[in-house]
């Protein structure tokens, strides 16, 4: 099974690029982030014609996540348990940042893989309330990952998406540039490691060590041609998924050309 994760940065704006990517790379399942639309605003006819079932979760023109699968789609969940609201008050809402589904299994979901498409909050600035929200959100993800493996140590769970954390110094083009900024602080990195420590290994890094291996390049300052990027998109697999992992790559070609997303797809092959 070939699975990809991609912060598409507007599904409506890049549907043609998505369809071309799916065909070119022969992808069975893709987790998308930042779809920036409500489900009823999406024209999914192209995906459906190509044989994909689609689950999408979006509340407005921001955030939003989706999963498209041509190997089945069951038991769809639109939020993580205990995920915090934003703003963190009585008027806060649970943003559309997590979507889970079972793919590659029977119609009832048995025998498949629990795939999560995740768009972790950015954090904005270290002294901004959004930074604390980001840390609480990652704690909710850790707790759900732990719950899954406590219930079944052999569970096939894959946590994919834009984590908005660069967990190692090699994951940014310049630590000096990022000094005092989010994505590289110790609390964020500790929150990321806490998810890993529950049993979810970074599947891609061993085959693609840094420095210089990135998944995101800002649109500003010619960051992509200058190779000034960040690795913030990940696929974290449970022990059973680690055993099934075979290979992976980052599709940098998709970051090129007019109308590209600022993220590149991360693609991996599993033998389930």
mmCIF file of C-alpha atoms in Angstrom:
data_model
loop_
_atom_site.group_PDB
_atom_site.id
_atom_site.type_symbol
_atom_site.label_atom_id
_atom_site.label_comp_id
_atom_site.label_asym_id
_atom_site.label_seq_id
_atom_site.Cartn_x
_atom_site.Cartn_y
_atom_site.Cartn_z
ATOM 1 C CA UNK A 1 0.000 0.000 0.000
ATOM 2 C CA UNK A 2 1.347 3.404 -0.971
ATOM 3 C CA UNK A 3 0.354 6.201 1.429
ATOM 4 C CA UNK A 4 1.139 9.899 1.193
ATOM 5 C CA UNK A 5 0.684 12.931 3.400
ATOM 6 C CA UNK A 6 0.585 16.450 1.979
ATOM 7 C CA UNK A 7 -0.223 19.901 3.273
ATOM 8 C CA UNK A 8 -1.917 20.949 0.052
ATOM 9 C CA UNK A 9 -2.559 24.563 1.107
ATOM 10 C CA UNK A 10 -6.073 24.749 -0.445
ATOM 11 C CA UNK A 11 -7.640 21.678 -2.001
ATOM 12 C CA UNK A 12 -9.845 23.728 -4.311
ATOM 13 C CA UNK A 13 -6.850 25.611 -5.690
ATOM 14 C CA UNK A 14 -4.763 22.472 -6.233
ATOM 15 C CA UNK A 15 -7.218 19.723 -7.148
ATOM 16 C CA UNK A 16 -5.624 19.305 -10.586
ATOM 17 C CA UNK A 17 -2.183 18.962 -9.022
ATOM 18 C CA UNK A 18 -3.543 16.411 -6.530
ATOM 19 C CA UNK A 19 -5.095 14.279 -9.267
ATOM 20 C CA UNK A 20 -1.849 14.383 -11.251
ATOM 21 C CA UNK A 21 0.184 13.432 -8.162
ATOM 22 C CA UNK A 22 -2.061 10.475 -7.343
ATOM 23 C CA UNK A 23 -1.710 9.124 -10.884
ATOM 24 C CA UNK A 24 1.995 9.860 -11.260
ATOM 25 C CA UNK A 25 3.018 8.247 -7.976
ATOM 26 C CA UNK A 26 0.307 5.535 -7.958
ATOM 27 C CA UNK A 27 -0.847 6.520 -4.470
ATOM 28 C CA UNK A 28 -3.478 4.378 -2.754
ATOM 29 C CA UNK A 29 -4.252 6.692 0.162
ATOM 30 C CA UNK A 30 -3.418 10.331 0.783
ATOM 31 C CA UNK A 31 -3.839 12.390 3.949
ATOM 32 C CA UNK A 32 -4.304 16.089 3.224
ATOM 33 C CA UNK A 33 -3.957 19.119 5.462
ATOM 34 C CA UNK A 34 -5.000 22.753 5.094
ATOM 35 C CA UNK A 35 -7.775 21.972 2.642
ATOM 36 C CA UNK A 36 -9.245 25.405 3.500
ATOM 37 C CA UNK A 37 -12.863 24.550 2.749
ATOM 38 C CA UNK A 38 -16.030 23.038 4.120
ATOM 39 C CA UNK A 39 -16.818 19.594 2.640
ATOM 40 C CA UNK A 40 -19.839 20.961 0.753
ATOM 41 C CA UNK A 41 -17.594 23.480 -1.005
ATOM 42 C CA UNK A 42 -15.429 20.779 -2.570
ATOM 43 C CA UNK A 43 -15.894 19.307 -6.028
ATOM 44 C CA UNK A 44 -14.795 15.716 -5.458
ATOM 45 C CA UNK A 45 -15.962 14.360 -8.808
ATOM 46 C CA UNK A 46 -12.415 14.043 -10.169
ATOM 47 C CA UNK A 47 -11.261 12.032 -7.180
ATOM 48 C CA UNK A 48 -14.349 9.840 -7.273
ATOM 49 C CA UNK A 49 -13.900 9.225 -10.997
ATOM 50 C CA UNK A 50 -10.347 8.110 -10.260
ATOM 51 C CA UNK A 51 -11.688 5.541 -7.776
ATOM 52 C CA UNK A 52 -11.135 7.357 -4.484
ATOM 53 C CA UNK A 53 -13.475 7.607 -1.536
ATOM 54 C CA UNK A 54 -13.048 10.894 0.316
ATOM 55 C CA UNK A 55 -13.631 11.992 3.895
ATOM 56 C CA UNK A 56 -13.179 15.715 4.544
ATOM 57 C CA UNK A 57 -13.460 17.839 7.664
ATOM 58 C CA UNK A 58 -13.420 21.611 7.404
ATOM 59 C CA UNK A 59 -15.270 24.408 9.180
ATOM 60 C CA UNK A 60 -14.191 27.521 7.297
ATOM 61 C CA UNK A 61 -11.552 28.861 4.913
ATOM 62 C CA UNK A 62 -8.768 27.948 7.358
ATOM 63 C CA UNK A 63 -7.357 24.619 8.521
ATOM 64 C CA UNK A 64 -9.243 21.548 7.351
ATOM 65 C CA UNK A 65 -8.123 17.952 6.775
ATOM 66 C CA UNK A 66 -9.093 15.134 4.437
ATOM 67 C CA UNK A 67 -8.304 11.537 3.487
ATOM 68 C CA UNK A 68 -8.754 10.077 -0.012
ATOM 69 C CA UNK A 69 -8.492 6.302 -0.409
ATOM 70 C CA UNK A 70 -8.944 3.805 -3.224
ATOM 71 C CA UNK A 71 -8.528 0.854 -0.839
ATOM 72 C CA UNK A 72 -11.521 1.470 1.406
ATOM 73 C CA UNK A 73 -12.477 4.111 3.960
ATOM 74 C CA UNK A 74 -14.252 3.190 7.200
ATOM 75 C CA UNK A 75 -14.811 4.330 10.785
ATOM 76 C CA UNK A 76 -14.204 8.030 10.089
ATOM 77 C CA UNK A 77 -13.464 10.214 13.117
ATOM 78 C CA UNK A 78 -13.417 13.992 12.918
ATOM 79 C CA UNK A 79 -11.501 14.871 16.060
ATOM 80 C CA UNK A 80 -9.068 13.583 18.643
ATOM 81 C CA UNK A 81 -10.497 12.849 22.090
ATOM 82 C CA UNK A 82 -9.718 15.608 24.604
ATOM 83 C CA UNK A 83 -8.331 17.928 21.913
ATOM 84 C CA UNK A 84 -8.463 21.540 23.156
ATOM 85 C CA UNK A 85 -10.625 24.274 21.672
ATOM 86 C CA UNK A 86 -9.369 27.567 20.324
ATOM 87 C CA UNK A 87 -9.621 30.108 21.851
ATOM 88 C CA UNK A 88 -9.413 28.321 25.171
ATOM 89 C CA UNK A 89 -12.603 29.751 26.634
ATOM 90 C CA UNK A 90 -16.351 29.183 26.583
ATOM 91 C CA UNK A 91 -16.542 30.525 23.020
ATOM 92 C CA UNK A 92 -13.777 28.335 21.669
ATOM 93 C CA UNK A 93 -14.317 25.750 18.942
ATOM 94 C CA UNK A 94 -12.577 22.498 18.177
ATOM 95 C CA UNK A 95 -10.835 23.355 14.923
ATOM 96 C CA UNK A 96 -10.773 21.013 11.926
ATOM 97 C CA UNK A 97 -7.249 19.737 12.470
ATOM 98 C CA UNK A 98 -7.637 15.959 12.795
ATOM 99 C CA UNK A 99 -9.354 13.304 10.727
ATOM 100 C CA UNK A 100 -8.961 9.584 11.261
ATOM 101 C CA UNK A 101 -10.163 6.629 9.201
ATOM 102 C CA UNK A 102 -9.440 2.951 8.682
ATOM 103 C CA UNK A 103 -8.055 2.197 5.216
ATOM 104 C CA UNK A 104 -7.119 -1.047 3.506
ATOM 105 C CA UNK A 105 -9.442 -3.204 5.581
ATOM 106 C CA UNK A 106 -12.849 -4.847 5.306
ATOM 107 C CA UNK A 107 -16.033 -2.793 4.958
ATOM 108 C CA UNK A 108 -16.428 -2.798 8.727
ATOM 109 C CA UNK A 109 -12.855 -1.519 9.150
ATOM 110 C CA UNK A 110 -11.407 -4.780 10.446
ATOM 111 C CA UNK A 111 -7.921 -5.736 9.366
ATOM 112 C CA UNK A 112 -7.019 -2.263 8.164
ATOM 113 C CA UNK A 113 -4.797 0.634 9.112
ATOM 114 C CA UNK A 114 -5.944 3.508 11.326
ATOM 115 C CA UNK A 115 -4.677 6.579 9.482
ATOM 116 C CA UNK A 116 -4.762 10.083 10.950
ATOM 117 C CA UNK A 117 -4.428 13.257 8.904
ATOM 118 C CA UNK A 118 -3.147 15.883 11.351
ATOM 119 C CA UNK A 119 -2.610 19.606 11.108
ATOM 120 C CA UNK A 120 -0.957 20.648 14.365
ATOM 121 C CA UNK A 121 -1.440 24.316 15.354
ATOM 122 C CA UNK A 122 1.361 26.646 14.282
ATOM 123 C CA UNK A 123 1.930 28.290 17.665
ATOM 124 C CA UNK A 124 2.486 31.711 16.054
ATOM 125 C CA UNK A 125 4.896 33.228 18.590
ATOM 126 C CA UNK A 126 6.431 31.883 21.793
ATOM 127 C CA UNK A 127 4.608 34.404 23.972
ATOM 128 C CA UNK A 128 1.293 34.016 22.110
ATOM 129 C CA UNK A 129 -1.641 32.021 23.601
ATOM 130 C CA UNK A 130 -1.598 29.918 20.420
ATOM 131 C CA UNK A 131 1.749 28.469 21.544
ATOM 132 C CA UNK A 132 0.178 26.983 24.685
ATOM 133 C CA UNK A 133 -2.727 25.757 22.567
ATOM 134 C CA UNK A 134 -0.227 23.977 20.315
ATOM 135 C CA UNK A 135 1.385 22.197 23.269
ATOM 136 C CA UNK A 136 -2.015 21.110 24.628
ATOM 137 C CA UNK A 137 -2.992 19.868 21.187
ATOM 138 C CA UNK A 138 0.151 17.731 20.944
ATOM 139 C CA UNK A 139 -0.560 16.327 24.402
ATOM 140 C CA UNK A 140 -4.024 15.265 23.209
ATOM 141 C CA UNK A 141 -2.371 13.521 20.263
ATOM 142 C CA UNK A 142 0.086 11.746 22.573
ATOM 143 C CA UNK A 143 -2.772 10.592 24.815
ATOM 144 C CA UNK A 144 -4.744 9.199 21.884
ATOM 145 C CA UNK A 145 -1.693 7.403 20.538
ATOM 146 C CA UNK A 146 -1.067 5.880 23.946
ATOM 147 C CA UNK A 147 -4.714 4.838 24.267
ATOM 148 C CA UNK A 148 -4.623 3.050 20.901
ATOM 149 C CA UNK A 149 -1.601 0.933 21.858
ATOM 150 C CA UNK A 150 -2.828 0.288 25.388
ATOM 151 C CA UNK A 151 -6.004 -1.158 23.896
ATOM 152 C CA UNK A 152 -4.081 -3.225 21.324
ATOM 153 C CA UNK A 153 -0.294 -3.395 21.228
ATOM 154 C CA UNK A 154 -0.524 -4.734 17.666
ATOM 155 C CA UNK A 155 -2.742 -1.929 16.402
ATOM 156 C CA UNK A 156 -1.830 -0.555 12.990
ATOM 157 C CA UNK A 157 -1.811 3.202 13.522
ATOM 158 C CA UNK A 158 -0.166 5.826 11.326
ATOM 159 C CA UNK A 159 -0.022 9.452 12.461
ATOM 160 C CA UNK A 160 0.649 11.641 9.428
ATOM 161 C CA UNK A 161 0.572 15.303 8.584
ATOM 162 C CA UNK A 162 1.985 18.735 9.234
ATOM 163 C CA UNK A 163 3.248 18.694 12.828
ATOM 164 C CA UNK A 164 4.590 22.270 12.716
ATOM 165 C CA UNK A 165 7.583 21.076 14.751
ATOM 166 C CA UNK A 166 11.173 20.645 13.605
ATOM 167 C CA UNK A 167 12.279 18.038 16.173
ATOM 168 C CA UNK A 168 16.016 18.166 15.387
ATOM 169 C CA UNK A 169 18.453 20.943 14.490
ATOM 170 C CA UNK A 170 19.015 19.313 11.089
ATOM 171 C CA UNK A 171 15.329 19.883 10.336
ATOM 172 C CA UNK A 172 15.782 23.611 9.695
ATOM 173 C CA UNK A 173 18.127 25.362 7.304
ATOM 174 C CA UNK A 174 19.480 27.667 10.021
ATOM 175 C CA UNK A 175 19.113 27.372 13.783
ATOM 176 C CA UNK A 176 20.475 30.897 14.068
ATOM 177 C CA UNK A 177 17.604 32.184 11.918
ATOM 178 C CA UNK A 178 15.030 30.353 14.062
ATOM 179 C CA UNK A 179 16.411 31.473 17.413
ATOM 180 C CA UNK A 180 13.541 32.789 19.519
ATOM 181 C CA UNK A 181 10.924 31.449 17.086
ATOM 182 C CA UNK A 182 8.404 28.638 17.287
ATOM 183 C CA UNK A 183 8.828 25.162 15.775
ATOM 184 C CA UNK A 184 12.272 24.596 17.328
ATOM 185 C CA UNK A 185 11.727 25.317 21.054
ATOM 186 C CA UNK A 186 12.403 22.606 23.604
ATOM 187 C CA UNK A 187 8.768 22.398 24.828
ATOM 188 C CA UNK A 188 7.586 21.783 21.246
ATOM 189 C CA UNK A 189 10.307 19.229 20.608
ATOM 190 C CA UNK A 190 9.564 17.517 23.918
ATOM 191 C CA UNK A 191 5.880 17.313 22.985
ATOM 192 C CA UNK A 192 6.823 15.712 19.655
ATOM 193 C CA UNK A 193 9.203 13.255 21.363
ATOM 194 C CA UNK A 194 6.451 12.332 23.813
ATOM 195 C CA UNK A 195 4.358 11.038 20.901
ATOM 196 C CA UNK A 196 7.357 9.083 19.572
ATOM 197 C CA UNK A 197 8.081 7.698 23.026
ATOM 198 C CA UNK A 198 4.600 6.164 23.185
ATOM 199 C CA UNK A 199 5.752 3.820 20.416
ATOM 200 C CA UNK A 200 5.349 5.838 17.198
ATOM 201 C CA UNK A 201 8.568 5.903 15.196
ATOM 202 C CA UNK A 202 9.448 8.427 12.509
ATOM 203 C CA UNK A 203 9.350 6.081 9.519
ATOM 204 C CA UNK A 204 11.003 8.375 6.985
ATOM 205 C CA UNK A 205 14.026 9.792 8.793
ATOM 206 C CA UNK A 206 16.197 6.628 8.859
ATOM 207 C CA UNK A 207 16.119 6.474 5.045
ATOM 208 C CA UNK A 208 16.461 10.231 4.581
ATOM 209 C CA UNK A 209 18.721 11.699 7.285
ATOM 210 C CA UNK A 210 19.528 15.405 7.388
ATOM 211 C CA UNK A 211 20.776 17.996 7.090
ATOM 212 C CA UNK A 212 19.163 19.452 3.996
ATOM 213 C CA UNK A 213 16.132 17.136 3.919
ATOM 214 C CA UNK A 214 13.025 19.312 4.101
ATOM 215 C CA UNK A 215 9.287 19.142 3.420
ATOM 216 C CA UNK A 216 8.396 22.849 3.608
ATOM 217 C CA UNK A 217 9.851 25.997 2.051
ATOM 218 C CA UNK A 218 8.343 29.434 2.684
ATOM 219 C CA UNK A 219 7.060 31.272 -0.385
ATOM 220 C CA UNK A 220 9.006 34.355 0.684
ATOM 221 C CA UNK A 221 12.688 35.162 0.057
ATOM 222 C CA UNK A 222 13.146 32.459 -2.599
ATOM 223 C CA UNK A 223 13.471 29.855 0.136
ATOM 224 C CA UNK A 224 12.938 26.875 -2.188
ATOM 225 C CA UNK A 225 15.639 27.624 -4.791
ATOM 226 C CA UNK A 226 17.962 28.611 -1.942
ATOM 227 C CA UNK A 227 17.270 25.215 -0.278
ATOM 228 C CA UNK A 228 16.240 27.025 2.911
ATOM 229 C CA UNK A 229 13.515 24.763 4.226
ATOM 230 C CA UNK A 230 12.163 22.863 7.211
ATOM 231 C CA UNK A 231 11.215 19.254 7.858
ATOM 232 C CA UNK A 232 7.852 19.533 9.609
ATOM 233 C CA UNK A 233 5.718 16.884 7.826
ATOM 234 C CA UNK A 234 5.949 13.386 9.279
ATOM 235 C CA UNK A 235 4.631 9.839 9.249
ATOM 236 C CA UNK A 236 4.827 8.246 12.710
ATOM 237 C CA UNK A 237 3.988 4.548 12.791
ATOM 238 C CA UNK A 238 3.024 2.190 15.596
ATOM 239 C CA UNK A 239 5.181 -0.928 16.086
ATOM 240 C CA UNK A 240 3.010 -2.983 13.725
ATOM 241 C CA UNK A 241 3.335 -0.306 11.040
ATOM 242 C CA UNK A 242 7.079 -0.072 11.610
ATOM 243 C CA UNK A 243 7.285 -3.774 10.762
ATOM 244 C CA UNK A 244 5.230 -3.209 7.604
ATOM 245 C CA UNK A 245 7.293 -0.228 6.408
ATOM 246 C CA UNK A 246 9.301 -0.768 3.229
ATOM 247 C CA UNK A 247 10.397 2.550 1.683
ATOM 248 C CA UNK A 248 9.672 6.285 1.460
ATOM 249 C CA UNK A 249 10.524 9.475 -0.389
ATOM 250 C CA UNK A 250 9.796 13.195 -0.322
ATOM 251 C CA UNK A 251 8.398 14.405 -3.641
ATOM 252 C CA UNK A 252 10.298 17.688 -4.012
ATOM 253 C CA UNK A 253 9.166 17.950 -7.646
ATOM 254 C CA UNK A 254 5.685 18.803 -6.405
ATOM 255 C CA UNK A 255 7.065 21.948 -4.746
ATOM 256 C CA UNK A 256 8.185 23.249 -8.144
ATOM 257 C CA UNK A 257 6.279 25.212 -10.750
ATOM 258 C CA UNK A 258 3.456 27.699 -10.802
ATOM 259 C CA UNK A 259 0.750 27.184 -8.203
ATOM 260 C CA UNK A 260 2.700 24.769 -6.005
ATOM 261 C CA UNK A 261 1.935 24.270 -2.337
ATOM 262 C CA UNK A 262 4.665 25.406 0.038
ATOM 263 C CA UNK A 263 4.899 21.788 1.275
ATOM 264 C CA UNK A 264 6.069 18.662 -0.558
ATOM 265 C CA UNK A 265 4.234 15.327 -0.264
ATOM 266 C CA UNK A 266 5.815 12.619 1.874
ATOM 267 C CA UNK A 267 5.185 9.168 0.366
ATOM 268 C CA UNK A 268 5.739 5.769 1.959
ATOM 269 C CA UNK A 269 5.188 2.135 1.060
ATOM 270 C CA UNK A 270 3.767 -0.375 3.539
ATOM 271 C CA UNK A 271 3.334 -4.111 3.118
ATOM 272 C CA UNK A 272 0.232 -4.943 5.122
#
